mmCIF file of C-alpha atoms in Angstrom:
data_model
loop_
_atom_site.group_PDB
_atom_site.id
_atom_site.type_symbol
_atom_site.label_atom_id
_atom_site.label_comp_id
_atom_site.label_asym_id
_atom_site.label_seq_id
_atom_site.Cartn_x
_atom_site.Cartn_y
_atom_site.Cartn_z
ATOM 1 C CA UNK A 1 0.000 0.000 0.000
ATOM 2 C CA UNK A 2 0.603 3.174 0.286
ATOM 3 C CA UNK A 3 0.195 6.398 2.058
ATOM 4 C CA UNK A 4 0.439 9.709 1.753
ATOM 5 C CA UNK A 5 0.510 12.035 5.082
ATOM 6 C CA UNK A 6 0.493 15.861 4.906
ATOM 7 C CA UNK A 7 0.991 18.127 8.034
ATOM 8 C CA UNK A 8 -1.808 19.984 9.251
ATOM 9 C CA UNK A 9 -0.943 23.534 8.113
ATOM 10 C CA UNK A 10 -0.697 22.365 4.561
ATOM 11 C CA UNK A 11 -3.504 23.419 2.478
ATOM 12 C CA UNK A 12 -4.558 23.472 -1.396
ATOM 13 C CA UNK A 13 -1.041 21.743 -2.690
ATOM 14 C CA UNK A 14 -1.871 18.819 -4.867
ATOM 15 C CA UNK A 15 0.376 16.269 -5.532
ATOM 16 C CA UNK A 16 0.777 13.057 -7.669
ATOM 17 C CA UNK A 17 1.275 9.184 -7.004
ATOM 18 C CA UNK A 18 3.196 7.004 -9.580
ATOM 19 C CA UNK A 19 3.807 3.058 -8.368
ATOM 20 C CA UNK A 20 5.589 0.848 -10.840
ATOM 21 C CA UNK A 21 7.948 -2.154 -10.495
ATOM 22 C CA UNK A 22 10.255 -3.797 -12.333
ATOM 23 C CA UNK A 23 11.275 -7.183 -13.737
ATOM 24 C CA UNK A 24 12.875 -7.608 -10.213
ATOM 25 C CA UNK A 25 9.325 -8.078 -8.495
ATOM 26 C CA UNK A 26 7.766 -10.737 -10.987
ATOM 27 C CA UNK A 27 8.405 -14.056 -10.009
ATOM 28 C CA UNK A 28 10.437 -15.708 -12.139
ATOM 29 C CA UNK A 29 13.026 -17.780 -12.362
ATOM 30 C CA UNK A 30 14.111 -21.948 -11.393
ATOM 31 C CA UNK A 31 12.943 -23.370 -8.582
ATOM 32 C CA UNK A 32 15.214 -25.479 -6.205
ATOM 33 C CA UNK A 33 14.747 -28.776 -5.896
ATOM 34 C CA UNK A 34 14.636 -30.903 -2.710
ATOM 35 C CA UNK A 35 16.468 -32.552 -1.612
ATOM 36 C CA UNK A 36 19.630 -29.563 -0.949
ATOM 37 C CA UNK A 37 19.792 -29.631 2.592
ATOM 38 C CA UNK A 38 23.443 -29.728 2.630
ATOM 39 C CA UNK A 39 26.732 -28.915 0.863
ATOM 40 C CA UNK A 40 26.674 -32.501 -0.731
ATOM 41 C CA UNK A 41 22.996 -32.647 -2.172
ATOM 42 C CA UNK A 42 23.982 -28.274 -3.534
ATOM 43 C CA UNK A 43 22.033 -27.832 -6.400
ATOM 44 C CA UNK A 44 24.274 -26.063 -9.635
ATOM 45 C CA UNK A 45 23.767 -23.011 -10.532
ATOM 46 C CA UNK A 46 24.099 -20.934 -13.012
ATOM 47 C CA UNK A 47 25.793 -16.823 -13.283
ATOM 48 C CA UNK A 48 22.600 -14.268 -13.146
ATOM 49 C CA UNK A 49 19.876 -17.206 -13.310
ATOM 50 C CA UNK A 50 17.636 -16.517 -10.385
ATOM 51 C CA UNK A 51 16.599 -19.637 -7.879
ATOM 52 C CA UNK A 52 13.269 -19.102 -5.901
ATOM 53 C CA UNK A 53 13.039 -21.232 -2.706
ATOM 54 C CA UNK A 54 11.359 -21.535 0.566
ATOM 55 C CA UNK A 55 11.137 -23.496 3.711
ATOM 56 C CA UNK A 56 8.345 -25.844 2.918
ATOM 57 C CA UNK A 57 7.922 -28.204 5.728
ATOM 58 C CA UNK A 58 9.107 -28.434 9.379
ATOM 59 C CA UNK A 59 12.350 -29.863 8.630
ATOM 60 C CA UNK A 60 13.942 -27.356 5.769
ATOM 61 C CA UNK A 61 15.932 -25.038 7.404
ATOM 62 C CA UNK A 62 18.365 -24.160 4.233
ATOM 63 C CA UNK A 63 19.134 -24.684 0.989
ATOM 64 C CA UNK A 64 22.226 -25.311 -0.561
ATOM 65 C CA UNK A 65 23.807 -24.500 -3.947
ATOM 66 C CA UNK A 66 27.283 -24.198 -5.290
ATOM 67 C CA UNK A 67 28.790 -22.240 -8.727
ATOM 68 C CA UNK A 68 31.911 -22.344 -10.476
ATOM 69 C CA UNK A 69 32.991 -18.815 -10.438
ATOM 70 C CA UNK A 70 33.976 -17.279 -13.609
ATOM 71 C CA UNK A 71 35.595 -13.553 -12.666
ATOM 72 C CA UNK A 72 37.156 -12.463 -9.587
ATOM 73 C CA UNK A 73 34.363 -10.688 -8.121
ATOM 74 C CA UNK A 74 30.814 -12.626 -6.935
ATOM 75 C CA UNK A 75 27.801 -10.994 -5.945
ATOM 76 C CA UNK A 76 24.952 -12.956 -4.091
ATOM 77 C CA UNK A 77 21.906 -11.699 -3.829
ATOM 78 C CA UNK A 78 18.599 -12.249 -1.966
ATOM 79 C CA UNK A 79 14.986 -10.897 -3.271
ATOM 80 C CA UNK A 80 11.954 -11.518 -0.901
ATOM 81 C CA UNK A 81 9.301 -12.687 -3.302
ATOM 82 C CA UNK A 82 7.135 -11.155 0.014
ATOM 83 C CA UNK A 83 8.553 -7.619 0.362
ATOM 84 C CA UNK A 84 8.522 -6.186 3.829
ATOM 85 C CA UNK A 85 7.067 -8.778 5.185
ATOM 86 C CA UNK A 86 7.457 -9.226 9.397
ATOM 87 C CA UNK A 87 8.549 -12.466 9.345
ATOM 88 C CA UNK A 88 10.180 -13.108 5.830
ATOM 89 C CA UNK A 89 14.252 -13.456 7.575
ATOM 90 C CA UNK A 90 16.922 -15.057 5.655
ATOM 91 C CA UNK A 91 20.838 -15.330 6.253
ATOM 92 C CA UNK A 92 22.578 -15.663 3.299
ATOM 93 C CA UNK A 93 26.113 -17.851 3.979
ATOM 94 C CA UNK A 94 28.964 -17.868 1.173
ATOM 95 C CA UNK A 95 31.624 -20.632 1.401
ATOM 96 C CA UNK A 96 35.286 -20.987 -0.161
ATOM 97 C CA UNK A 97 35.651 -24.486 -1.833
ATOM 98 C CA UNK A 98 37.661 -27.297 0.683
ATOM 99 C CA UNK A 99 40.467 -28.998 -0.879
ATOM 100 C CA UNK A 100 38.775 -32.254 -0.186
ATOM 101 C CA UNK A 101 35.666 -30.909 -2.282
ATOM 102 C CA UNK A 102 32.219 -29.664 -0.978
ATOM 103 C CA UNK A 103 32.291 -26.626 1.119
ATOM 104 C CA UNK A 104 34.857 -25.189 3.297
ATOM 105 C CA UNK A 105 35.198 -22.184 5.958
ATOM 106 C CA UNK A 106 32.387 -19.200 5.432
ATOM 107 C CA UNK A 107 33.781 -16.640 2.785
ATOM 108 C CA UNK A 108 31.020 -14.253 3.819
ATOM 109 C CA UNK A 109 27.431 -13.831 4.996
ATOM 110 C CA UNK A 110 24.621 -11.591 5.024
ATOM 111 C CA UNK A 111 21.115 -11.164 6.372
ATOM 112 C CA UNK A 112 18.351 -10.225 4.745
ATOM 113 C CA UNK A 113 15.271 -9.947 7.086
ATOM 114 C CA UNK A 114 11.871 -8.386 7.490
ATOM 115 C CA UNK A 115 11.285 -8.901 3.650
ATOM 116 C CA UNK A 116 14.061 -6.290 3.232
ATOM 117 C CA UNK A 117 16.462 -7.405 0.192
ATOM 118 C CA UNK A 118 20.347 -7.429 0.561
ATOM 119 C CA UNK A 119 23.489 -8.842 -1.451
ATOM 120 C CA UNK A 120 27.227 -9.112 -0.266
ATOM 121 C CA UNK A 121 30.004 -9.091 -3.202
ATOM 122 C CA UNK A 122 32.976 -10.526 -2.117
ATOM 123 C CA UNK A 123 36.329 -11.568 -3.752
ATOM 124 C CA UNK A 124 36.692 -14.715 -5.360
ATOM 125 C CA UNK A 125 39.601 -17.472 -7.197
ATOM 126 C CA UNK A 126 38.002 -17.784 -10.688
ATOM 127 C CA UNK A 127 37.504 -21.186 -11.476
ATOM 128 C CA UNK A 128 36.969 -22.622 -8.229
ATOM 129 C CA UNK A 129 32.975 -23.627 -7.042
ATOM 130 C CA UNK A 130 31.907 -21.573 -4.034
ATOM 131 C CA UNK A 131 29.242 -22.616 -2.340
ATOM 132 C CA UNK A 132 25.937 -20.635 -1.353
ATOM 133 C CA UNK A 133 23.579 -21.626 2.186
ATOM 134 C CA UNK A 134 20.527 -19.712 2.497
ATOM 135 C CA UNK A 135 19.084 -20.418 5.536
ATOM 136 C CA UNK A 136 15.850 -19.627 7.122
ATOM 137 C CA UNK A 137 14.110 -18.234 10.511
ATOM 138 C CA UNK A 138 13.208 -21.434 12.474
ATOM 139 C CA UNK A 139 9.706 -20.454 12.887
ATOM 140 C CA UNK A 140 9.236 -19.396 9.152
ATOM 141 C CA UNK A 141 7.367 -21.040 6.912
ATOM 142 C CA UNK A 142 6.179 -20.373 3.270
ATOM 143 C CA UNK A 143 7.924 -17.208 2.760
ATOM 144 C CA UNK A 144 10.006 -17.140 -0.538
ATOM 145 C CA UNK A 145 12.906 -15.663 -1.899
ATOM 146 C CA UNK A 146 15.006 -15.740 -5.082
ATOM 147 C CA UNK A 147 18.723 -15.838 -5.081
ATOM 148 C CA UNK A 148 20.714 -14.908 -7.856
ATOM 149 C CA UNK A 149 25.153 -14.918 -8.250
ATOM 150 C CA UNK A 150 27.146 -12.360 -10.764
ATOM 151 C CA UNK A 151 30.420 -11.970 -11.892
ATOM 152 C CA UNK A 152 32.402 -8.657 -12.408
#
């Protein structure tokens, strides 16, 4: 919604409203696929292809992906497919590949809560797969988000 407050002592201005959105707010994009409740079952992903996911059912606290980086430079970011919504919290976890394979120690992380979006852009080794955790509010359930990783 919205709303438009004037003070008390303002009288006879007129004013206009203009809403529009962008591609960013239509939900589109590939949905995850259970199950990718850890590093091992990450789902691939590719550069500026957006993932939607939620927690849908008791047990699905995160969801895993990984990418082979392709530039020094990776962005992650989070849309809420419910903006500003109360109870729509996500952390966003980025991790450096182990030399064993599957994911190592936490490059990064970010939160993006109260349906507010966020993104983190961190450095990178090209050619090596990083590994992406989102993971949800305990108490959260069917909220949705899409996550989406660039290069620069």
């Amino acid at each position: 919604y919205i709303k438009v407050a004037v003070s008390y002592s303002q009288v006879g201005y007129q004013y206009k409203v203009k809403a529009s959105f962008s591609a960013e707010n239509v939900v589109n994009g590939v949905s995850e696929v259970e199950p990718n409740y850890s590093s091992g079952d990450a789902k691939l992903m590719n550069a500026d292809t957006y993932y939607i996911g939620e927690k849908n059912s008791s047990g699905d606290y995160e969801d895993w992906f990984k990418i082979t980086t392709t530039n020094n430079t990776m962005t992650v970011s989070l849309t809420h497919l419910t903006q500003n919504a109360g109870g729509s919290d996500f952390t966003v976890y980025i991790y450096y590949p182990s030399s064993g394979g599957g994911a190592g120690g936490i490059a990064g992380y970010f939160d993006a809560n109260d349906g507010v979006n966020n993104s983190k852009t961190i450095a990178v080794t090209s050619g090596q797969t990083y590994y992406i955790k989102v993971a949800v509010s305990y108490s959260q359930v069917g909220y949705q988000y899409k996550v989406k990783v660039s290069f620069s």
